[in-house]
PDB file of C-alpha atoms in Angstrom:
ATOM      1  CA  MET A  71     114.578  90.404  91.239  1.00 55.00           C
ATOM      2  CA  LEU A  72     110.858  89.985  91.938  1.00 71.00           C
ATOM      3  CA  ARG A  73     109.573  86.530  92.753  1.00 86.00           C
ATOM      4  CA  SER A  74     106.303  85.107  93.982  1.00 93.00           C
ATOM      5  CA  ARG A  75     105.926  85.095  97.768  1.00 95.00           C
ATOM      6  CA  ILE A  76     103.708  83.191 100.192  1.00 97.00           C
ATOM      7  CA  ILE A  77     102.748  85.637 102.931  1.00 98.00           C
ATOM      8  CA  PRO A  78     100.985  85.039 106.263  1.00 98.00           C
ATOM      9  CA  CYS A  79      98.804  88.000 107.215  1.00 98.00           C
ATOM     10  CA  LEU A  80      98.256  88.590 110.938  1.00 97.00           C
ATOM     11  CA  LEU A  81      95.375  90.737 112.176  1.00 98.00           C
ATOM     12  CA  VAL A  82      95.841  92.491 115.516  1.00 98.00           C
ATOM     13  CA  HIS A  83      92.727  93.364 117.536  1.00 97.00           C
ATOM     14  CA  LYS A  84      92.875  94.506 121.152  1.00 95.00           C
ATOM     15  CA  LYS A  85      96.588  93.607 121.120  1.00 93.00           C
ATOM     16  CA  GLY A  86      95.801  89.969 120.309  1.00 97.00           C
ATOM     17  CA  LEU A  87      96.037  87.970 117.122  1.00 97.00           C
ATOM     18  CA  VAL A  88      92.591  87.365 115.607  1.00 97.00           C
ATOM     19  CA  LYS A  89      90.950  85.973 112.494  1.00 97.00           C
ATOM     20  CA  THR A  90      87.770  87.376 110.977  1.00 97.00           C
ATOM     21  CA  VAL A  91      85.168  86.247 108.456  1.00 97.00           C
ATOM     22  CA  ASN A  92      84.039  88.950 106.018  1.00 97.00           C
ATOM     23  CA  PHE A  93      85.780  91.464 108.308  1.00 97.00           C
ATOM     24  CA  LYS A  94      83.446  90.521 111.199  1.00 96.00           C
ATOM     25  CA  ASP A  95      83.413  88.405 114.365  1.00 95.00           C
ATOM     26  CA  PRO A  96      87.115  88.447 115.262  1.00 96.00           C
ATOM     27  CA  LYS A  97      88.184  85.151 116.835  1.00 96.00           C
ATOM     28  CA  TYR A  98      91.191  85.214 119.156  1.00 96.00           C
ATOM     29  CA  VAL A  99      93.892  82.844 117.923  1.00 96.00           C
ATOM     30  CA  GLY A 100      96.933  83.769 119.984  1.00 95.00           C
ATOM     31  CA  ASP A 101      99.703  86.219 120.766  1.00 96.00           C
ATOM     32  CA  PRO A 102     101.308  88.069 117.828  1.00 96.00           C
ATOM     33  CA  ILE A 103     104.872  87.714 119.143  1.00 96.00           C
ATOM     34  CA  ASN A 104     104.495  83.975 119.646  1.00 96.00           C
ATOM     35  CA  ALA A 105     103.132  83.666 116.109  1.00 96.00           C
ATOM     36  CA  VAL A 106     106.138  85.570 114.739  1.00 97.00           C
ATOM     37  CA  LYS A 107     108.529  83.258 116.600  1.00 96.00           C
ATOM     38  CA  ILE A 108     106.872  80.232 115.002  1.00 97.00           C
ATOM     39  CA  PHE A 109     106.898  81.810 111.550  1.00 97.00           C
ATOM     40  CA  ASN A 110     110.610  82.536 112.030  1.00 97.00           C
ATOM     41  CA  GLU A 111     111.221  78.826 112.502  1.00 96.00           C
ATOM     42  CA  LYS A 112     109.187  78.059 109.402  1.00 96.00           C
ATOM     43  CA  GLU A 113     111.239  80.501 107.305  1.00 95.00           C
ATOM     44  CA  VAL A 114     108.318  82.376 105.786  1.00 97.00           C
ATOM     45  CA  ASP A 115     108.917  84.596 102.755  1.00 96.00           C
ATOM     46  CA  GLU A 116     107.425  87.716 104.269  1.00 97.00           C
ATOM     47  CA  LEU A 117     105.048  88.710 107.056  1.00 98.00           C
ATOM     48  CA  MET A 118     102.195  91.218 106.966  1.00 98.00           C
ATOM     49  CA  VAL A 119     100.742  92.594 110.206  1.00 98.00           C
ATOM     50  CA  LEU A 120      97.610  94.751 110.125  1.00 98.00           C
ATOM     51  CA  ASP A 121      96.299  96.534 113.232  1.00 98.00           C
ATOM     52  CA  ILE A 122      92.579  96.521 112.428  1.00 97.00           C
ATOM     53  CA  ASP A 123      91.672  98.757 115.394  1.00 97.00           C
ATOM     54  CA  ALA A 124      93.914 101.764 114.774  1.00 96.00           C
ATOM     55  CA  THR A 125      91.960 103.644 112.100  1.00 96.00           C
ATOM     56  CA  VAL A 126      88.564 102.676 113.522  1.00 94.00           C
ATOM     57  CA  GLU A 127      89.640 104.074 116.903  1.00 95.00           C
ATOM     58  CA  ASN A 128      91.149 107.184 115.271  1.00 95.00           C
ATOM     59  CA  ARG A 129      94.609 106.542 116.697  1.00 96.00           C
ATOM     60  CA  GLY A 130      98.050 106.156 115.252  1.00 97.00           C
ATOM     61  CA  PRO A 131     100.257 103.077 115.006  1.00 98.00           C
ATOM     62  CA  ASN A 132     101.281 101.173 118.139  1.00 97.00           C
ATOM     63  CA  PHE A 133     105.009 101.835 117.888  1.00 98.00           C
ATOM     64  CA  GLU A 134     105.871  99.682 120.890  1.00 97.00           C
ATOM     65  CA  MET A 135     104.196  96.693 119.262  1.00 97.00           C
ATOM     66  CA  ILE A 136     105.903  97.432 115.947  1.00 97.00           C
ATOM     67  CA  ARG A 137     109.298  97.627 117.658  1.00 97.00           C
ATOM     68  CA  ASN A 138     108.719  94.310 119.420  1.00 97.00           C
ATOM     69  CA  LEU A 139     107.563  92.619 116.227  1.00 96.00           C
ATOM     70  CA  ALA A 140     110.432  93.993 114.151  1.00 96.00           C
ATOM     71  CA  GLN A 141     113.002  92.923 116.741  1.00 96.00           C
ATOM     72  CA  GLU A 142     111.608  89.394 116.667  1.00 96.00           C
ATOM     73  CA  CYS A 143     111.101  89.079 112.889  1.00 96.00           C
ATOM     74  CA  ARG A 144     113.760  87.330 110.849  1.00 96.00           C
ATOM     75  CA  MET A 145     111.839  87.876 107.616  1.00 96.00           C
ATOM     76  CA  PRO A 146     110.736  90.981 105.666  1.00 96.00           C
ATOM     77  CA  PHE A 147     107.956  92.638 107.644  1.00 95.00           C
ATOM     78  CA  CYS A 148     105.124  94.899 106.449  1.00 98.00           C
ATOM     79  CA  TYR A 149     103.038  96.843 108.976  1.00 98.00           C
ATOM     80  CA  GLY A 150      99.724  98.604 108.402  1.00 98.00           C
ATOM     81  CA  GLY A 151      97.228 100.359 110.655  1.00 97.00           C
ATOM     82  CA  GLY A 152      96.659 103.995 111.610  1.00 97.00           C
ATOM     83  CA  VAL A 153      99.348 105.505 109.356  1.00 98.00           C
ATOM     84  CA  THR A 154      98.338 109.057 108.433  1.00 98.00           C
ATOM     85  CA  THR A 155     101.607 111.024 108.299  1.00 98.00           C
ATOM     86  CA  VAL A 156     105.056 110.903 106.758  1.00 98.00           C
ATOM     87  CA  GLU A 157     106.608 111.003 110.228  1.00 98.00           C
ATOM     88  CA  GLN A 158     104.724 107.880 111.315  1.00 98.00           C
ATOM     89  CA  ALA A 159     105.811 106.016 108.209  1.00 98.00           C
ATOM     90  CA  LYS A 160     109.454 107.032 108.702  1.00 98.00           C
ATOM     91  CA  ARG A 161     109.399 105.844 112.301  1.00 98.00           C
ATOM     92  CA  ILE A 162     107.899 102.470 111.310  1.00 98.00           C
ATOM     93  CA  ILE A 163     110.728 101.932 108.824  1.00 98.00           C
ATOM     94  CA  GLU A 164     113.298 103.115 111.370  1.00 98.00           C
ATOM     95  CA  LEU A 165     111.943 100.574 113.870  1.00 97.00           C
ATOM     96  CA  GLY A 166     112.792  97.775 111.448  1.00 97.00           C
ATOM     97  CA  ALA A 167     109.816  97.220 109.163  1.00 98.00           C
ATOM     98  CA  GLU A 168     110.658  96.901 105.462  1.00 97.00           C
ATOM     99  CA  LYS A 169     107.276  98.170 104.271  1.00 98.00           C
ATOM    100  CA  VAL A 170     104.519 100.418 105.550  1.00 98.00           C
ATOM    101  CA  ALA A 171     100.927  99.819 104.435  1.00 98.00           C
ATOM    102  CA  LEU A 172      98.171 102.403 104.118  1.00 98.00           C
ATOM    103  CA  SER A 173      94.496 101.885 103.403  1.00 97.00           C
ATOM    104  CA  THR A 174      92.028 104.493 104.678  1.00 97.00           C
ATOM    105  CA  SER A 175      94.545 107.337 104.506  1.00 97.00           C
ATOM    106  CA  ALA A 176      95.581 106.259 100.996  1.00 97.00           C
ATOM    107  CA  VAL A 177      91.989 106.615  99.819  1.00 97.00           C
ATOM    108  CA  LYS A 178      91.370 109.893 101.611  1.00 96.00           C
ATOM    109  CA  ASN A 179      94.676 111.494 100.684  1.00 96.00           C
ATOM    110  CA  PRO A 180      96.438 109.705  97.808  1.00 95.00           C
ATOM    111  CA  LEU A 181      99.144 112.380  97.624  1.00 95.00           C
ATOM    112  CA  LEU A 182     100.329 111.208 101.052  1.00 97.00           C
ATOM    113  CA  LEU A 183     101.631 108.103  99.283  1.00 97.00           C
ATOM    114  CA  SER A 184     103.939 110.219  97.148  1.00 96.00           C
ATOM    115  CA  GLU A 185     105.177 112.151 100.198  1.00 97.00           C
ATOM    116  CA  ILE A 186     105.913 108.953 102.108  1.00 98.00           C
ATOM    117  CA  GLY A 187     107.585 107.481  99.036  1.00 97.00           C
ATOM    118  CA  LYS A 188     109.976 110.435  98.910  1.00 97.00           C
ATOM    119  CA  ALA A 189     110.796 109.952 102.585  1.00 97.00           C
ATOM    120  CA  VAL A 190     111.286 106.169 102.775  1.00 97.00           C
ATOM    121  CA  GLY A 191     111.428 105.051  99.139  1.00 97.00           C
ATOM    122  CA  SER A 192     108.423 104.199  97.018  1.00 95.00           C
ATOM    123  CA  GLN A 193     109.382 100.503  97.114  1.00 95.00           C
ATOM    124  CA  SER A 194     108.449 100.518 100.821  1.00 97.00           C
ATOM    125  CA  VAL A 195     104.973 101.999 100.297  1.00 98.00           C
ATOM    126  CA  VAL A 196     102.104  99.500 100.156  1.00 98.00           C
ATOM    127  CA  VAL A 197      98.448 100.312  99.503  1.00 98.00           C
ATOM    128  CA  VAL A 198      95.863  97.894 100.899  1.00 98.00           C
ATOM    129  CA  ILE A 199      92.583  98.119  98.977  1.00 98.00           C
ATOM    130  CA  ASP A 200      89.597  96.553 100.739  1.00 98.00           C
ATOM    131  CA  VAL A 201      86.894  95.716  98.212  1.00 97.00           C
ATOM    132  CA  ARG A 202      83.468  94.117  98.183  1.00 95.00           C
ATOM    133  CA  LYS A 203      81.401  92.981  95.210  1.00 93.00           C
ATOM    134  CA  LYS A 204      78.534  95.214  94.187  1.00 88.00           C
ATOM    135  CA  GLY A 205      75.095  93.682  93.929  1.00 75.00           C
ATOM    136  CA  ILE A 206      73.670  92.763  90.544  1.00 65.00           C
ATOM    137  CA  LEU A 207      71.125  95.566  90.836  1.00 55.00           C
ATOM    138  CA  SER A 208      74.030  97.992  91.274  1.00 64.00           C
ATOM    139  CA  GLY A 209      75.564  96.950  87.986  1.00 65.00           C
ATOM    140  CA  GLY A 210      78.246  94.623  89.313  1.00 74.00           C
ATOM    141  CA  GLY A 211      81.875  95.499  89.840  1.00 87.00           C
ATOM    142  CA  TYR A 212      83.508  96.297  93.183  1.00 93.00           C
ATOM    143  CA  ASP A 213      83.148  98.938  95.879  1.00 93.00           C
ATOM    144  CA  VAL A 214      86.171 100.296  97.743  1.00 96.00           C
ATOM    145  CA  TYR A 215      85.821 100.336 101.543  1.00 97.00           C
ATOM    146  CA  ILE A 216      87.789 102.002 104.331  1.00 97.00           C
ATOM    147  CA  LYS A 217      87.973 101.835 108.141  1.00 96.00           C
ATOM    148  CA  ASN A 218      88.321  98.063 108.213  1.00 95.00           C
ATOM    149  CA  GLY A 219      85.398  97.543 105.859  1.00 95.00           C
ATOM    150  CA  LYS A 220      82.986  99.674 107.853  1.00 94.00           C
ATOM    151  CA  GLU A 221      82.596 102.554 105.396  1.00 95.00           C
ATOM    152  CA  LYS A 222      81.855 102.443 101.665  1.00 95.00           C
ATOM    153  CA  THR A 223      83.694 105.214  99.861  1.00 95.00           C
ATOM    154  CA  GLY A 224      81.707 105.475  96.641  1.00 92.00           C
ATOM    155  CA  ILE A 225      85.047 105.515  94.797  1.00 92.00           C
ATOM    156  CA  LYS A 226      85.265 103.357  91.707  1.00 89.00           C
ATOM    157  CA  LEU A 227      87.983 100.722  91.940  1.00 93.00           C
ATOM    158  CA  LYS A 228      89.193 101.396  88.393  1.00 92.00           C
ATOM    159  CA  GLU A 229      89.547 105.123  89.028  1.00 92.00           C
ATOM    160  CA  PHE A 230      91.457 104.554  92.255  1.00 95.00           C
ATOM    161  CA  ILE A 231      93.894 102.167  90.577  1.00 95.00           C
ATOM    162  CA  GLN A 232      94.425 104.677  87.778  1.00 94.00           C
ATOM    163  CA  GLU A 233      95.222 107.352  90.368  1.00 94.00           C
ATOM    164  CA  LEU A 234      97.751 105.049  92.030  1.00 96.00           C
ATOM    165  CA  ASN A 235      99.353 104.461  88.635  1.00 95.00           C
ATOM    166  CA  LYS A 236     100.006 108.191  88.361  1.00 94.00           C
ATOM    167  CA  ILE A 237     101.385 108.498  91.892  1.00 93.00           C
ATOM    168  CA  GLY A 238     103.503 105.358  91.942  1.00 92.00           C
ATOM    169  CA  VAL A 239     103.732 102.962  94.880  1.00 95.00           C
ATOM    170  CA  GLY A 240     105.797  99.903  95.698  1.00 95.00           C
ATOM    171  CA  GLU A 241     102.963  97.396  95.912  1.00 96.00           C
ATOM    172  CA  ILE A 242      99.209  97.026  96.136  1.00 97.00           C
ATOM    173  CA  VAL A 243      97.395  94.488  98.297  1.00 98.00           C
ATOM    174  CA  ILE A 244      93.944  93.501  97.058  1.00 97.00           C
ATOM    175  CA  ASN A 245      91.888  92.397 100.046  1.00 97.00           C
ATOM    176  CA  SER A 246      88.521  90.784  99.277  1.00 97.00           C
ATOM    177  CA  ILE A 247      85.970  91.395 102.036  1.00 97.00           C
ATOM    178  CA  ASP A 248      83.649  88.788 100.510  1.00 97.00           C
ATOM    179  CA  LYS A 249      86.375  86.135 100.620  1.00 97.00           C
ATOM    180  CA  ASP A 250      87.922  87.051 103.987  1.00 98.00           C
ATOM    181  CA  GLY A 251      88.072  84.004 106.257  1.00 97.00           C
ATOM    182  CA  THR A 252      85.919  81.830 103.986  1.00 97.00           C
ATOM    183  CA  MET A 253      88.806  79.618 102.764  1.00 97.00           C
ATOM    184  CA  SER A 254      86.801  79.163  99.551  1.00 97.00           C
ATOM    185  CA  GLY A 255      89.490  80.240  97.075  1.00 97.00           C
ATOM    186  CA  TYR A 256      90.735  83.622  95.868  1.00 97.00           C
ATOM    187  CA  ASP A 257      88.500  85.998  93.910  1.00 96.00           C
ATOM    188  CA  LEU A 258      90.090  85.363  90.523  1.00 95.00           C
ATOM    189  CA  PRO A 259      87.848  87.719  88.493  1.00 94.00           C
ATOM    190  CA  LEU A 260      88.805  90.529  90.877  1.00 95.00           C
ATOM    191  CA  ILE A 261      92.500  89.785  90.445  1.00 96.00           C
ATOM    192  CA  SER A 262      92.129  89.685  86.660  1.00 95.00           C
ATOM    193  CA  THR A 263      90.431  93.078  86.762  1.00 93.00           C
ATOM    194  CA  ILE A 264      93.257  94.606  88.781  1.00 94.00           C
ATOM    195  CA  ARG A 265      95.999  93.041  86.695  1.00 94.00           C
ATOM    196  CA  GLU A 266      94.520  94.599  83.559  1.00 94.00           C
ATOM    197  CA  LEU A 267      94.647  98.015  85.207  1.00 94.00           C
ATOM    198  CA  THR A 268      98.182  98.093  86.598  1.00 94.00           C
ATOM    199  CA  ASP A 269     101.562  96.402  86.492  1.00 92.00           C
ATOM    200  CA  PHE A 270     102.431  97.242  90.105  1.00 93.00           C
ATOM    201  CA  PRO A 271     103.716  94.348  92.216  1.00 94.00           C
ATOM    202  CA  MET A 272     100.528  92.862  93.655  1.00 96.00           C
ATOM    203  CA  THR A 273      99.630  90.759  96.667  1.00 97.00           C
ATOM    204  CA  VAL A 274      96.234  89.097  96.990  1.00 97.00           C
ATOM    205  CA  LEU A 275      94.491  88.471 100.298  1.00 98.00           C
ATOM    206  CA  GLY A 276      91.210  86.754 101.086  1.00 97.00           C
ATOM    207  CA  GLY A 277      89.970  83.242 100.406  1.00 97.00           C
ATOM    208  CA  ALA A 278      92.990  80.917 100.391  1.00 97.00           C
ATOM    209  CA  GLY A 279      91.888  77.529 101.714  1.00 96.00           C
ATOM    210  CA  ASN A 280      94.809  75.293 100.761  1.00 95.00           C
ATOM    211  CA  LEU A 281      98.122  75.256  98.920  1.00 95.00           C
ATOM    212  CA  GLU A 282      96.346  74.380  95.682  1.00 95.00           C
ATOM    213  CA  ASP A 283      94.643  77.794  95.803  1.00 96.00           C
ATOM    214  CA  ILE A 284      98.058  79.420  96.116  1.00 96.00           C
ATOM    215  CA  LYS A 285      99.533  77.297  93.333  1.00 94.00           C
ATOM    216  CA  PHE A 286      96.686  78.149  90.973  1.00 94.00           C
ATOM    217  CA  LEU A 287      96.920  81.852  91.825  1.00 95.00           C
ATOM    218  CA  ILE A 288     100.637  82.032  91.087  1.00 94.00           C
ATOM    219  CA  SER A 289     100.440  79.827  87.989  1.00 93.00           C
ATOM    220  CA  LYS A 290      97.693  82.005  86.514  1.00 93.00           C
ATOM    221  CA  PHE A 291      99.088  85.428  87.402  1.00 93.00           C
ATOM    222  CA  LYS A 292     102.831  84.618  87.619  1.00 89.00           C
ATOM    223  CA  ILE A 293     104.793  86.992  89.873  1.00 86.00           C
ATOM    224  CA  ILE A 294     102.457  87.758  92.710  1.00 92.00           C
ATOM    225  CA  GLY A 295     102.204  87.744  96.491  1.00 96.00           C
ATOM    226  CA  ALA A 296      99.855  85.038  97.744  1.00 97.00           C
ATOM    227  CA  ALA A 297      98.728  86.142 101.195  1.00 98.00           C
ATOM    228  CA  ALA A 298      96.506  84.273 103.631  1.00 98.00           C
ATOM    229  CA  GLY A 299      95.295  84.436 107.193  1.00 97.00           C
ATOM    230  CA  SER A 300      93.078  81.477 108.074  1.00 97.00           C
ATOM    231  CA  LEU A 301      95.187  79.037 106.061  1.00 97.00           C
ATOM    232  CA  PHE A 302      98.205  79.702 108.271  1.00 97.00           C
ATOM    233  CA  VAL A 303      96.516  79.857 111.688  1.00 96.00           C
ATOM    234  CA  PHE A 304      93.935  77.062 111.404  1.00 96.00           C
ATOM    235  CA  LYS A 305      94.344  73.367 110.691  1.00 91.00           C
ATOM    236  CA  GLY A 306      91.814  70.705 109.676  1.00 88.00           C
ATOM    237  CA  LYS A 307      88.086  70.796 109.038  1.00 84.00           C
ATOM    238  CA  TYR A 308      87.363  71.851 112.625  1.00 85.00           C
ATOM    239  CA  LYS A 309      89.756  74.791 112.295  1.00 90.00           C
ATOM    240  CA  ALA A 310      91.897  74.015 115.306  1.00 94.00           C
ATOM    241  CA  VAL A 311      94.285  76.887 115.985  1.00 94.00           C
ATOM    242  CA  LEU A 312      97.721  75.830 114.766  1.00 95.00           C
ATOM    243  CA  ILE A 313     100.314  78.136 113.228  1.00 96.00           C
ATOM    244  CA  ASN A 314     101.511  76.467 110.036  1.00 96.00           C
ATOM    245  CA  TYR A 315     103.303  77.206 106.769  1.00 97.00           C
ATOM    246  CA  PRO A 316     104.636  75.053 103.914  1.00 96.00           C
ATOM    247  CA  ASN A 317     108.112  73.698 104.591  1.00 93.00           C
ATOM    248  CA  ARG A 318     111.010  73.975 102.144  1.00 91.00           C
ATOM    249  CA  GLU A 319     110.136  70.759 100.343  1.00 93.00           C
ATOM    250  CA  GLU A 320     106.469  71.696  99.993  1.00 92.00           C
ATOM    251  CA  LYS A 321     107.343  75.164  98.678  1.00 91.00           C
ATOM    252  CA  SER A 322     109.945  73.791  96.301  1.00 88.00           C
ATOM    253  CA  ARG A 323     107.471  71.264  94.947  1.00 88.00           C
ATOM    254  CA  LEU A 324     104.748  73.891  94.639  1.00 88.00           C
ATOM    255  CA  PHE A 325     106.893  76.301  92.647  1.00 85.00           C
ATOM    256  CA  LYS A 326     108.369  73.472  90.546  1.00 84.00           C
ATOM    257  CA  GLU A 327     104.889  72.361  89.561  1.00 82.00           C
ATOM    258  CA  ILE A 328     104.062  75.914  88.505  1.00 82.00           C
ATOM    259  CA  GLN A 329     107.029  76.218  86.134  1.00 69.00           C
TER     260      GLN A 329
END
């Protein structure tokens, strides 16, 4: 049965854990394995790990890192970064990840999603869509980006979602470049746009600044994955690095207030 999830998203850059703002200026915040150990103790719903270097550097996934992360994780684990073949996806699942995420390769070759789905199960296939708002002079809406936000595709978001509907995937992750690292709240109009286009399980990333943002997101859109980066690695107005996550009581109260 599907339920709403609160998901820390870890970005890996040069083998370290980093946090970005608008996909730029990565700030080192620690070691990925240590972060996973802490999240284990905090009993997180699910963990997402994105290697933001892999596609930009034209290399495949770091299987050694994936193995180490999967061995340490005591929660469902989704990995993304550099996946371009069915064989890579199969190996990631075999190493212990529950889900494999694609972004650039999903845009360039959507049929790959179907091929991977046949090999590992469509429920394990996740598409991460990096989007940025268009300027007013461009007519509004959203542009789809690839290669960690470095390349605008020219593909219309609506058309891409419609193509995914035909192919079928397990989940989509909507990642707002404009909101990344700002802790200013999720892009609700963007989420509304996507929800009108598809009924796929959806996770939203970019902008969460506090638990109230998560509560509002879930209360408005019901079953949804509320993902965040900065919220779970920083603490306080000075953004001191501190791995954190709502405890059982806080989560129980949050979901009770939503009902």
